[in-house]
Coordinates of C-alpha atoms (C1' of nucleotides) in Angstrom, one line a residue:
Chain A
X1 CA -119.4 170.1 45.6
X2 CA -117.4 166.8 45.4
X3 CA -114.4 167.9 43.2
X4 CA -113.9 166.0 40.1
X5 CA -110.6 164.8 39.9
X6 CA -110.7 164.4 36.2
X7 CA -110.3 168.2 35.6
X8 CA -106.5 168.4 37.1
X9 CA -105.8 165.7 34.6
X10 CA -107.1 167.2 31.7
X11 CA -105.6 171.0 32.8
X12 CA -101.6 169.3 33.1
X13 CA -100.1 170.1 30.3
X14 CA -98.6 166.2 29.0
X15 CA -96.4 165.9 26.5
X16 CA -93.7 164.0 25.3
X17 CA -90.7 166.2 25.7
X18 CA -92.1 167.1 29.6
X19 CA -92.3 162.9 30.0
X20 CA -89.8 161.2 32.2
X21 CA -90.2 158.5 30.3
X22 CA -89.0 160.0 26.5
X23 CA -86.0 158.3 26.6
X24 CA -87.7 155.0 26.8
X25 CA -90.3 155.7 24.4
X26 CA -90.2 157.4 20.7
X27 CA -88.7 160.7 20.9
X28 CA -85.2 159.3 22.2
X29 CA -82.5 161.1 20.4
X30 CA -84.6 163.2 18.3
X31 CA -84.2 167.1 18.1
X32 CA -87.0 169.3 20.1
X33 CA -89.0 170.9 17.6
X34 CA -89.5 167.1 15.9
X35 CA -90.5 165.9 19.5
X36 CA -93.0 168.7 18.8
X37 CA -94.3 167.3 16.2
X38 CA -94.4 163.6 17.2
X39 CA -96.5 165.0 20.6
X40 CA -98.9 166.6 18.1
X41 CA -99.9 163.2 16.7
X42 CA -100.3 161.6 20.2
X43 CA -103.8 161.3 21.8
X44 CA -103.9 160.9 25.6
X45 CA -106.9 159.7 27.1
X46 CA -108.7 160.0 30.6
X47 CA -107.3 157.1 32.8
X48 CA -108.2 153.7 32.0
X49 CA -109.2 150.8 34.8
X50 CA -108.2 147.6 35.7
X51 CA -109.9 145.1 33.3
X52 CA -110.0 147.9 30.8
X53 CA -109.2 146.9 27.6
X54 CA -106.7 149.0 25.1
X55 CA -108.2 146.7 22.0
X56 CA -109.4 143.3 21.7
X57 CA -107.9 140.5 19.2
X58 CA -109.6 141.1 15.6
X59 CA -110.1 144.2 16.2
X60 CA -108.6 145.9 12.9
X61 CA -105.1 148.1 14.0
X62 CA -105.0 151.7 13.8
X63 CA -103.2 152.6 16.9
X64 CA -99.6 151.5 18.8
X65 CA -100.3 152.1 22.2
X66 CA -97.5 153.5 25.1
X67 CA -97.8 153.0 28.8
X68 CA -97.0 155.9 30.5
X69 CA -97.9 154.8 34.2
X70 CA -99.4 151.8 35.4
X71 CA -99.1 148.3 33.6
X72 CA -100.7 146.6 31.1
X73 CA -101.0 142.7 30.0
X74 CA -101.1 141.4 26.5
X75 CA -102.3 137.9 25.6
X76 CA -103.8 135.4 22.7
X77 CA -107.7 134.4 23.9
X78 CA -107.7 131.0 22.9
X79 CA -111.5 129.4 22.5
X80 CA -112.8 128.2 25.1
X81 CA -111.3 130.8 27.5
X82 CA -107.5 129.4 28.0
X83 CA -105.2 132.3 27.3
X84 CA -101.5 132.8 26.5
X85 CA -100.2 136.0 28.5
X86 CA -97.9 137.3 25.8
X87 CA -96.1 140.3 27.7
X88 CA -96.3 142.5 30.9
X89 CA -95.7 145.9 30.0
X90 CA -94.4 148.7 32.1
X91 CA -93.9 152.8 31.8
X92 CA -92.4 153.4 28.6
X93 CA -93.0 150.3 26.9
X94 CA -95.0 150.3 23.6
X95 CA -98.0 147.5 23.0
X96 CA -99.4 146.4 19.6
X97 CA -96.5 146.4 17.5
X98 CA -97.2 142.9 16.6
X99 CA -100.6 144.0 14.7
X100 CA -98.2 146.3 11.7
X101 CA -98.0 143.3 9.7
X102 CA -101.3 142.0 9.4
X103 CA -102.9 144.9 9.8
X104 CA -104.8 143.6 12.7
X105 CA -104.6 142.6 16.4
X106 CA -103.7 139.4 17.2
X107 CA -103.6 139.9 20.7
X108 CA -105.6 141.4 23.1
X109 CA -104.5 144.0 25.8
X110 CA -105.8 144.7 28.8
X111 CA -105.2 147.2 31.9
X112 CA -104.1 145.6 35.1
X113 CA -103.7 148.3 37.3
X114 CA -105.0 152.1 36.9
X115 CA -103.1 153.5 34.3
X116 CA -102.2 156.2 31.9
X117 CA -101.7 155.5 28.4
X118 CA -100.6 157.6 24.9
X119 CA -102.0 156.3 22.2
X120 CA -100.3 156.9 18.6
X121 CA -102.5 156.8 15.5
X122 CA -100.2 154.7 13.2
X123 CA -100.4 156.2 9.5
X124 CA -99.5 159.3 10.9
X125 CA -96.7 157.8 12.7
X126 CA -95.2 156.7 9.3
X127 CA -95.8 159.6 7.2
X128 CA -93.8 160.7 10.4
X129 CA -91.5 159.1 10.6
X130 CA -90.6 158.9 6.8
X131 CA -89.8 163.1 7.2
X132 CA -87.5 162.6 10.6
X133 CA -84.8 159.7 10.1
X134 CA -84.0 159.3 14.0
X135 CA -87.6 158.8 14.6
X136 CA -87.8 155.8 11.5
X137 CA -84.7 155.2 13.5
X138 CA -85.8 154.9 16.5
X139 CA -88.9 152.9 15.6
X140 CA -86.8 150.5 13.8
X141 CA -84.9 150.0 17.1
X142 CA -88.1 149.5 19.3
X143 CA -88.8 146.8 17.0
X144 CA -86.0 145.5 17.1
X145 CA -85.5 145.4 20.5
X146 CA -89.0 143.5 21.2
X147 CA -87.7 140.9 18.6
X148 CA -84.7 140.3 20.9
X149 CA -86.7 140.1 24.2
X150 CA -89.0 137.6 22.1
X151 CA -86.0 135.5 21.4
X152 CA -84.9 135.6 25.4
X153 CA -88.5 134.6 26.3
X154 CA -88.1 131.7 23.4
X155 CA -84.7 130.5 25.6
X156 CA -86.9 131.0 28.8
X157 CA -89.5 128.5 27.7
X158 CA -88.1 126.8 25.7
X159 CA -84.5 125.5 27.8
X160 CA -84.6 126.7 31.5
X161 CA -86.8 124.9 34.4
X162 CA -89.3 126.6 37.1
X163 CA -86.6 128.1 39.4
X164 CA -84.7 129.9 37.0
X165 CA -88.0 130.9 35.0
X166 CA -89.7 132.8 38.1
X167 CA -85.9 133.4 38.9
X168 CA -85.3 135.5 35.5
X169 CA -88.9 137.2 35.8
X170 CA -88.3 138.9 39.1
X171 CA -84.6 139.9 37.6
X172 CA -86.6 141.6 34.3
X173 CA -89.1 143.1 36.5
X174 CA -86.4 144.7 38.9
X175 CA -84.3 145.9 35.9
X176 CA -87.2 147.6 34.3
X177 CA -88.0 148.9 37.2
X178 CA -84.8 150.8 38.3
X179 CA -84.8 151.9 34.5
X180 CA -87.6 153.6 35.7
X181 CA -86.2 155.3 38.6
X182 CA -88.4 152.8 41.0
X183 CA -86.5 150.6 43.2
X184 CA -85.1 147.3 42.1
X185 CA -85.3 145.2 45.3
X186 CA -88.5 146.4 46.2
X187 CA -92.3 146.4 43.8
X188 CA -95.6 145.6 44.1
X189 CA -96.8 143.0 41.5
X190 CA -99.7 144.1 39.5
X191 CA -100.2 140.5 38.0
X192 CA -101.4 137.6 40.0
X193 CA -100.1 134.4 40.3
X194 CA -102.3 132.6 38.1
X195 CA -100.6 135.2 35.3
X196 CA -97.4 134.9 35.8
X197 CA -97.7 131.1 35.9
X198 CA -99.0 131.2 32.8
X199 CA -96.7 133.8 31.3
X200 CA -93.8 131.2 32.2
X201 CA -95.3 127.8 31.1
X202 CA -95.6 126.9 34.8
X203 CA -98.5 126.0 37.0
X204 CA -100.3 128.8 39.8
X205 CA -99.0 126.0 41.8
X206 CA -95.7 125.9 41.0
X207 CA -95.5 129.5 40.8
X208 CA -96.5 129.7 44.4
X209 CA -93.9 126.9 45.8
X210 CA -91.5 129.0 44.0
X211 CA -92.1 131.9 45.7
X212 CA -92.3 129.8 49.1
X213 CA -88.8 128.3 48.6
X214 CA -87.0 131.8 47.5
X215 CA -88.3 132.7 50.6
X216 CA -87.2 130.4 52.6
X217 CA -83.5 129.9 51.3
X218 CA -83.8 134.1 52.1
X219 CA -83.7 135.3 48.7
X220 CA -86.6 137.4 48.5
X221 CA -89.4 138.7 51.4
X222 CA -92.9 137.7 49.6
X223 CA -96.2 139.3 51.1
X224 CA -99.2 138.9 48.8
X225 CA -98.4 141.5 45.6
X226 CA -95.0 142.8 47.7
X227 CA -91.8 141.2 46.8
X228 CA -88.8 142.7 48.1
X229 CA -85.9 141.1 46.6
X230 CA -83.1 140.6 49.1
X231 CA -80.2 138.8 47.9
X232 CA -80.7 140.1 43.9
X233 CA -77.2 139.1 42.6
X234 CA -77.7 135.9 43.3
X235 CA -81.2 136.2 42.1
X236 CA -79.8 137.5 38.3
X237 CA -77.4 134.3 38.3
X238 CA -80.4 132.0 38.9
X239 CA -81.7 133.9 36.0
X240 CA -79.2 133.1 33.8
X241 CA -76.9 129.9 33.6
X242 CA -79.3 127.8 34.7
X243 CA -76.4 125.2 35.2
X244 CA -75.3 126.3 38.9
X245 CA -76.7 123.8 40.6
X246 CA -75.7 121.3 37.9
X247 CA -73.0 120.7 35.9
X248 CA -74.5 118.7 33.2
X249 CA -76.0 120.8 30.4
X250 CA -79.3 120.3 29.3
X251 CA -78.8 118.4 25.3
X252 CA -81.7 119.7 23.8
Chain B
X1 CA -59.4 122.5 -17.2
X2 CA -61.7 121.5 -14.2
X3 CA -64.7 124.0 -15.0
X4 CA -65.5 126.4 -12.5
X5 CA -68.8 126.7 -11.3
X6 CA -68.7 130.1 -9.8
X7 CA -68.9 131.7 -13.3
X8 CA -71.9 131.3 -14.2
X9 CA -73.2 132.2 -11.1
X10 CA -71.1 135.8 -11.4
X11 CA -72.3 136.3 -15.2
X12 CA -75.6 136.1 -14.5
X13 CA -77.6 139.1 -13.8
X14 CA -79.7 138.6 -10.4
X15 CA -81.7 141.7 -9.4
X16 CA -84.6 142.0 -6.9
X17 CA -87.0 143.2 -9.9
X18 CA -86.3 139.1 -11.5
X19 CA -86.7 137.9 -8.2
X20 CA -88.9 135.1 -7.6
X21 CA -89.2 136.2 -3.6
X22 CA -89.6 139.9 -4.6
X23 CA -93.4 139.4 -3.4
X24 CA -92.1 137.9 0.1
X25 CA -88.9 140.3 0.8
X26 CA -88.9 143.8 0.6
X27 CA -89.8 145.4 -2.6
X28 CA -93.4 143.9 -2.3
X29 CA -95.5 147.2 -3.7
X30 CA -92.7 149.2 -4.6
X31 CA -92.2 151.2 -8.0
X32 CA -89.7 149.5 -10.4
X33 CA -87.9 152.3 -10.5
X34 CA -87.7 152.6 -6.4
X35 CA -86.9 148.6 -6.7
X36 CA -83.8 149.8 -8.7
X37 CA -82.4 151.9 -5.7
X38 CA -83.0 149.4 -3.6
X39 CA -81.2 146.5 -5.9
X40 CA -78.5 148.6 -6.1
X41 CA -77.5 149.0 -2.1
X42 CA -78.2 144.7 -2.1
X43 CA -74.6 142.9 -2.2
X44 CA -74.7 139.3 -3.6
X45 CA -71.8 136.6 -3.1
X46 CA -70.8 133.4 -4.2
X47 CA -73.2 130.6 -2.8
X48 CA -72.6 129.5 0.8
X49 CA -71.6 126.3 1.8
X50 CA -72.9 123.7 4.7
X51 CA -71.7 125.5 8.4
X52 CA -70.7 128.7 7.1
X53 CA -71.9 131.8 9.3
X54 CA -73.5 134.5 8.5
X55 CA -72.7 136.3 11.4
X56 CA -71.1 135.2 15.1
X57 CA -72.9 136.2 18.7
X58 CA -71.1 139.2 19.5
X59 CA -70.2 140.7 16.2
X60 CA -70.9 144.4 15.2
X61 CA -74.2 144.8 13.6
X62 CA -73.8 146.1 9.8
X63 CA -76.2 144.3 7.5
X64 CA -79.1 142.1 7.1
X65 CA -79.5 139.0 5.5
X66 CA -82.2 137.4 2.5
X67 CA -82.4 133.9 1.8
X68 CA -82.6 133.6 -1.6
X69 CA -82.0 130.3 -1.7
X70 CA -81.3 127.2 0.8
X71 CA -81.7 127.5 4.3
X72 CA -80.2 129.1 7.1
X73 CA -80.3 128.4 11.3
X74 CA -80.1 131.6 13.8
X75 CA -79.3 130.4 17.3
X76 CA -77.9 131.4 20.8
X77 CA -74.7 129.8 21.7
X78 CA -74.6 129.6 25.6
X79 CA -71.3 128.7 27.3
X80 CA -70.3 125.4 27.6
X81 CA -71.3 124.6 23.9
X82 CA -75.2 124.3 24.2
X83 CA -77.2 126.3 22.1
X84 CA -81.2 127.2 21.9
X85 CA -82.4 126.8 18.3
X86 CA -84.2 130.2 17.3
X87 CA -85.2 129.8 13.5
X88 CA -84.9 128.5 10.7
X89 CA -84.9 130.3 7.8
X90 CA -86.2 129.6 4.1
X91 CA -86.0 131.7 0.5
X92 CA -87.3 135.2 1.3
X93 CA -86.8 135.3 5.2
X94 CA -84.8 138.0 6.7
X95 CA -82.2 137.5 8.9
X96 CA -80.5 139.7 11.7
X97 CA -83.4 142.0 12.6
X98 CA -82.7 141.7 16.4
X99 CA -79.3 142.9 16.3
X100 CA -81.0 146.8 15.0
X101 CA -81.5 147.4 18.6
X102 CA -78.3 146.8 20.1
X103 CA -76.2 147.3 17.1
X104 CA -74.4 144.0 17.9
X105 CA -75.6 140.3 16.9
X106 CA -77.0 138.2 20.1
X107 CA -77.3 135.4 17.8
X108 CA -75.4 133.4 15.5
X109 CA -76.3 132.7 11.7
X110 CA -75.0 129.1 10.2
X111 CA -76.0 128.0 6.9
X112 CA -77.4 124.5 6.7
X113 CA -77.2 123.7 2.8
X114 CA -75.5 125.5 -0.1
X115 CA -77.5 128.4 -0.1
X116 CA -77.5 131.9 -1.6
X117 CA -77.9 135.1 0.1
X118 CA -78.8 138.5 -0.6
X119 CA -76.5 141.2 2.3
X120 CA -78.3 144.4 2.9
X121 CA -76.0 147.1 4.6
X122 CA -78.2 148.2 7.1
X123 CA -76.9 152.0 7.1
X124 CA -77.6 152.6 3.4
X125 CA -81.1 150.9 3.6
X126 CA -82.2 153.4 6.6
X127 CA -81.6 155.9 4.5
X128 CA -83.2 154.7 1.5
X129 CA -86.2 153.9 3.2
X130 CA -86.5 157.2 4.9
X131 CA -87.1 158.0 0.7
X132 CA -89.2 156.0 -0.2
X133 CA -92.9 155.3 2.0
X134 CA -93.6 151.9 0.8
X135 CA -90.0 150.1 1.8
X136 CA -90.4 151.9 5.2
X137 CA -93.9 150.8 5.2
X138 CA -92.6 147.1 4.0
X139 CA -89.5 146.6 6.4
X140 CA -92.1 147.8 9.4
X141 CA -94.4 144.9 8.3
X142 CA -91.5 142.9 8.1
X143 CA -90.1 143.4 11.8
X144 CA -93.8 143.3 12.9
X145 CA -94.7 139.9 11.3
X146 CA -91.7 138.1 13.4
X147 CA -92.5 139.9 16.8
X148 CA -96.2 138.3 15.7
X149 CA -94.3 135.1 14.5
X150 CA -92.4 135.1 17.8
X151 CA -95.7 135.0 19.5
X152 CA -96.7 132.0 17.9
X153 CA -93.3 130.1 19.5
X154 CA -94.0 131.7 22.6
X155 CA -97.4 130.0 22.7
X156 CA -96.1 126.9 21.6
X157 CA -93.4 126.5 23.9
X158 CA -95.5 127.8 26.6
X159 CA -99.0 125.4 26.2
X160 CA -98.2 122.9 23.4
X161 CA -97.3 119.6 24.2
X162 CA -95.0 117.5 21.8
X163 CA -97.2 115.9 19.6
X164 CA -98.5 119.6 18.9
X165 CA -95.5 120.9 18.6
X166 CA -93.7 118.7 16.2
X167 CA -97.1 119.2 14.2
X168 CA -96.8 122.9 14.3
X169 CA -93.4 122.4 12.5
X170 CA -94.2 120.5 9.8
X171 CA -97.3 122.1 9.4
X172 CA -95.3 126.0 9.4
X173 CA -92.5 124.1 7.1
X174 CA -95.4 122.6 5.1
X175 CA -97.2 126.5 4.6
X176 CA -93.7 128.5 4.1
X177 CA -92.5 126.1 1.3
X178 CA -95.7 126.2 -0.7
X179 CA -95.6 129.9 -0.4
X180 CA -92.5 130.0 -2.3
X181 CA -94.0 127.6 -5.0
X182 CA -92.7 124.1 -3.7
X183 CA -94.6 121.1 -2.9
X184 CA -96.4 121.4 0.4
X185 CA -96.5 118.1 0.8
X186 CA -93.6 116.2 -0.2
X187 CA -89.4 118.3 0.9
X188 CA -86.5 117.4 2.6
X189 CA -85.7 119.1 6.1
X190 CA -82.3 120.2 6.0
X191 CA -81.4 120.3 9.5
X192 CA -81.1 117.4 11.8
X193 CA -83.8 116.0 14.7
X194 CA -81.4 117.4 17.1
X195 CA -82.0 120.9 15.6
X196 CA -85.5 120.5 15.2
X197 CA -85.5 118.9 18.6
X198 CA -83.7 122.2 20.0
X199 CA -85.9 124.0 18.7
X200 CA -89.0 122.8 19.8
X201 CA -88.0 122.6 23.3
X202 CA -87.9 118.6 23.6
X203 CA -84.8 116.3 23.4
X204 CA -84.1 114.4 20.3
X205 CA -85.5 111.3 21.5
X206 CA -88.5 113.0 21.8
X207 CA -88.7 114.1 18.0
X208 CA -87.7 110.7 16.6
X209 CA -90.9 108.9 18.3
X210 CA -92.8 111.1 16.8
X211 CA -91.9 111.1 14.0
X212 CA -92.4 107.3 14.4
X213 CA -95.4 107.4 15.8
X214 CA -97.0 110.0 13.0
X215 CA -96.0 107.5 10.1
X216 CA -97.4 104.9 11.9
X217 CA -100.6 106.7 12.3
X218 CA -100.7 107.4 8.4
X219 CA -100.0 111.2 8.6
X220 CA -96.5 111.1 7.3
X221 CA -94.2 109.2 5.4
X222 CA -90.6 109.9 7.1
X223 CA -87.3 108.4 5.2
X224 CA -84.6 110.5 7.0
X225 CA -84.6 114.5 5.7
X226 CA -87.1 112.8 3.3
X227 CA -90.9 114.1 4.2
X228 CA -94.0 113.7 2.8
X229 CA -97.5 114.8 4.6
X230 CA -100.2 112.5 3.8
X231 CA -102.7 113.6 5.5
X232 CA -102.3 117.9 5.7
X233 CA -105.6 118.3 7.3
X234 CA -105.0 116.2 10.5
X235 CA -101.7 117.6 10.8
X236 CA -102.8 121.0 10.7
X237 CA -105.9 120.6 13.1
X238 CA -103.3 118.5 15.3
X239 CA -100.8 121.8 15.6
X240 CA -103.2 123.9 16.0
X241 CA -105.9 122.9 18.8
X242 CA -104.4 121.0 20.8
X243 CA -107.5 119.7 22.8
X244 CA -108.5 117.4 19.8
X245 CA -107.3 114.7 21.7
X246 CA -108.4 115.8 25.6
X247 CA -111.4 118.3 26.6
X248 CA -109.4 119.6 29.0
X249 CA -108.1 122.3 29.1
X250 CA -104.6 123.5 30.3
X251 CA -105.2 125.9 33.1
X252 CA -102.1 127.3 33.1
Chain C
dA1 C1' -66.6 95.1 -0.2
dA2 C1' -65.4 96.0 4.5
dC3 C1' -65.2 99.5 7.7
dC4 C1' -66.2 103.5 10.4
dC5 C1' -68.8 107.2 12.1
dC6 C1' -72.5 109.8 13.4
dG7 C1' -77.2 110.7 13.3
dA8 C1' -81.4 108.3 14.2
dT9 C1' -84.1 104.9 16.5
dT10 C1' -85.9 102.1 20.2
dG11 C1' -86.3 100.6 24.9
dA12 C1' -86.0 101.2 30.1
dT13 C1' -86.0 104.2 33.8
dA14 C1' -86.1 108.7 36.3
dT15 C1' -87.9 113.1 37.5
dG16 C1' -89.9 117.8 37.3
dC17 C1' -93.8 119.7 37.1
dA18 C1' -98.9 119.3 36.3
dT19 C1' -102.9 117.9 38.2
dC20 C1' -106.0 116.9 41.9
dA21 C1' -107.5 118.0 46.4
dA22 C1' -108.0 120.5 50.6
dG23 C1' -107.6 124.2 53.4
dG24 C1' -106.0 129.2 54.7
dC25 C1' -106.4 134.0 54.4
dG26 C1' -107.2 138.8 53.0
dC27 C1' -110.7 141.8 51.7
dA28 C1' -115.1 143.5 50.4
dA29 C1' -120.0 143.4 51.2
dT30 C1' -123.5 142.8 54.7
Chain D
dA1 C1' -118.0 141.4 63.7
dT2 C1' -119.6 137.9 60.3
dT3 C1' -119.9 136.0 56.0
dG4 C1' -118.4 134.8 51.5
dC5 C1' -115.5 134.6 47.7
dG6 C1' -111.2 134.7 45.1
dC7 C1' -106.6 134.0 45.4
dC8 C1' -103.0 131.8 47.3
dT9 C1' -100.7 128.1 49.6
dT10 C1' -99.6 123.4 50.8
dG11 C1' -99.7 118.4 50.3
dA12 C1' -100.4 113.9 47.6
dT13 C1' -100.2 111.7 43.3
dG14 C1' -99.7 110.8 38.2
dC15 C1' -97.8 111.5 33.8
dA16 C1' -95.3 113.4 29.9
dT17 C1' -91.1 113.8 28.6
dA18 C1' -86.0 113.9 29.8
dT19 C1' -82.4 111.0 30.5
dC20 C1' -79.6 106.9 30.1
dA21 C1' -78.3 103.0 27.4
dA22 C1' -77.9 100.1 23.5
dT23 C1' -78.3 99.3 18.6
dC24 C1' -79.3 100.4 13.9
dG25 C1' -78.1 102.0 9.5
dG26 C1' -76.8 105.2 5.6
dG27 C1' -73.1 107.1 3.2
dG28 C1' -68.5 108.3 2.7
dT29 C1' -63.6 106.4 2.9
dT30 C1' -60.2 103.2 2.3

DNA sequence: AACCCCGATTGATATGCATCAAGGCGCAAT
DNA sequence: ATTGCGCCTTGATGCATATCAATCGGGGTT
């Protein structure tokens, strides 16, 4: 009688080398039959929910999780209930890479949106990747890579003020966006202000005079989750140098 | 006549398998013979001297770097000559890790004492650990445990206010040196308040009242790059928590 | 020994953002 | 439609830390 939508999910054939997203994710630059092999290992579950969580911190690591639609949050619980939001992540972007070393997560994740996600037991990703170089490749990149976005966020917090923080967020989320193939002037934010205050070391409140003042100076068109970015050049040199407004350079 | 220091340096044999740090770099649960292959792709140099680099911001990406002795400072240079602080780096810390991604160093390397490295071509060592489980298993470990370490600054630049931060320094300086079998208690920081103050996000200023203010408390005993902890315990609970001092809690 | 120089310290003041407080508003439940 | 509840916005105030300014002092040089 009432059609359950769960079976056209589970009938669609999903795998890596079908995925827009393969050249984000894993099998980027590998050859077809090993992109076979790398969709073998991959589990893909029914959707998950907002509030859903892809693991918890202390939970022991077995998996690296990969967002295939939707978006997820990652963050340190701190006792009594304050949290550090570590990361947003988008389509194509891998979470719990963090938990190799230890062996364990550190973080915890959570779903903010309806989502899709591939998960990838990690010992067979190693024994893996040991047999197909531009996979160990490829992983050594992705690593990489989040090591270098850590170091930007480090610059973020740790040198520029409000406006260029919220300034450079709304840049990042436009460019990984467009990567994407979505639109980079104009997204729905699946995080709320409260988040993305704290994901920049600012206040909720400060977060939302932010928003109120790009507005006004006609930068961006703000509704609720809806930003539509309307002067984004000058929106990506906010972002940046930090000094436009000023000429004197911060000492520290 | 005038003796030359650099030969004893080149006479003596140094190989990972004698290395004190062999537990903290790469070969940790390797095979001695696998340790071999690897010793053999490791170049070593004469030591390093006081502002040397490593590497420049900008250069192409071919190998990374071990401390195997002294210390070493990665950091951003931004234009107009101010820099953010991203590390620094002590006996059995990698170096250049972030440049795998983009095949190109964002950061510079500058040594801050006479110090000795171990290079690693990067090339040869991809292929090597495609060979051998346990370095590919080691290096992933690696790269994971700074993304995780990366967390930790993130968090403290995000929610930690000064007194917590310059305690999460000495406290991190503190647990890294006693890992590599020096006193945890009592070392000499080789890089100036500036750097530290860079950093740790605050202005120098900020970092020498502190530093004032912890030796008047008792905790430390500060005579210039001269440290010693007197009181460990406080100091850690002090970098860590944060709310020792106010129930509230930051809501951001 | 006198001098210099640069990093470190100390004090006074300014300011950006957090915090506190009070609505406003969209949206879901009734 | 009405109510209620989060989330967001807006305004007023306070504080931690930056900034500005002056001096100190250790270590190398002459």
């Amino acid at each position: 009688m009432t059609q359950r939508k769960v079976i056209s999910f589970e009938t669609i054939r999903v795998a890596c080398k079908n995925c827009t997203l393969s050249q984000l994710c894993l099998p980027m630059g590998m050859s077809p039959e090993d992109v076979d092999r790398l969709d073998s290992i991959v589990k893909r579950s029914r959707p998950l929910h907002r509030g859903d969580h892809l693991f918890r911190s202390g939970e022991r690591f077995r998996s690296l999780y990969v967002v295939k639609t939707g978006s997820v949050k990652t963050y340190t619980p701190s006792e009594e209930g304050g949290e550090q939001v570590l990361g947003f992540h988008l389509p194509g972007e891998i979470i719990g890479l963090d938990a190799i070393d230890q062996d364990m997560h550190a973080c915890s994740a959570k779903v903010l949106e309806t989502s899709a996600i591939c998960e990838i037991p990690f010992q067979r990703f190693e024994e893996l990747s040991s047999s197909i170089p531009s996979l160990q490749h490829q992983m050594f990149r992705l690593l990489s890579k989040e090591i270098s976005h850590d170091a930007e966020m480090l610059l973020l917090l740790g040198k520029k003020n409000a406006e260029e923080r919220l300034a450079a967020f709304l840049a990042s989320m436009s460019k990984r966006l467009s990567k994407r193939g979505l639109s980079p002037t104009d997204f729905y934010l699946s995080m709320s202000r409260h988040e993305i205050g704290n994901y920049l070391g600012l206040a909720v409140e400060t977060v939302s005079r932010l928003f109120t003042r790009f507005q006004d100076e006609g930068l961006v068109k703000v509704d609720r989750k809806h930003v539509e970015i309307l002067d984004l050049h000058t929106m990506e040199s906010l972002a940046g140098v930090a000094q436009a407004m000023d000429s004197r350079q911060h000492s520290n």
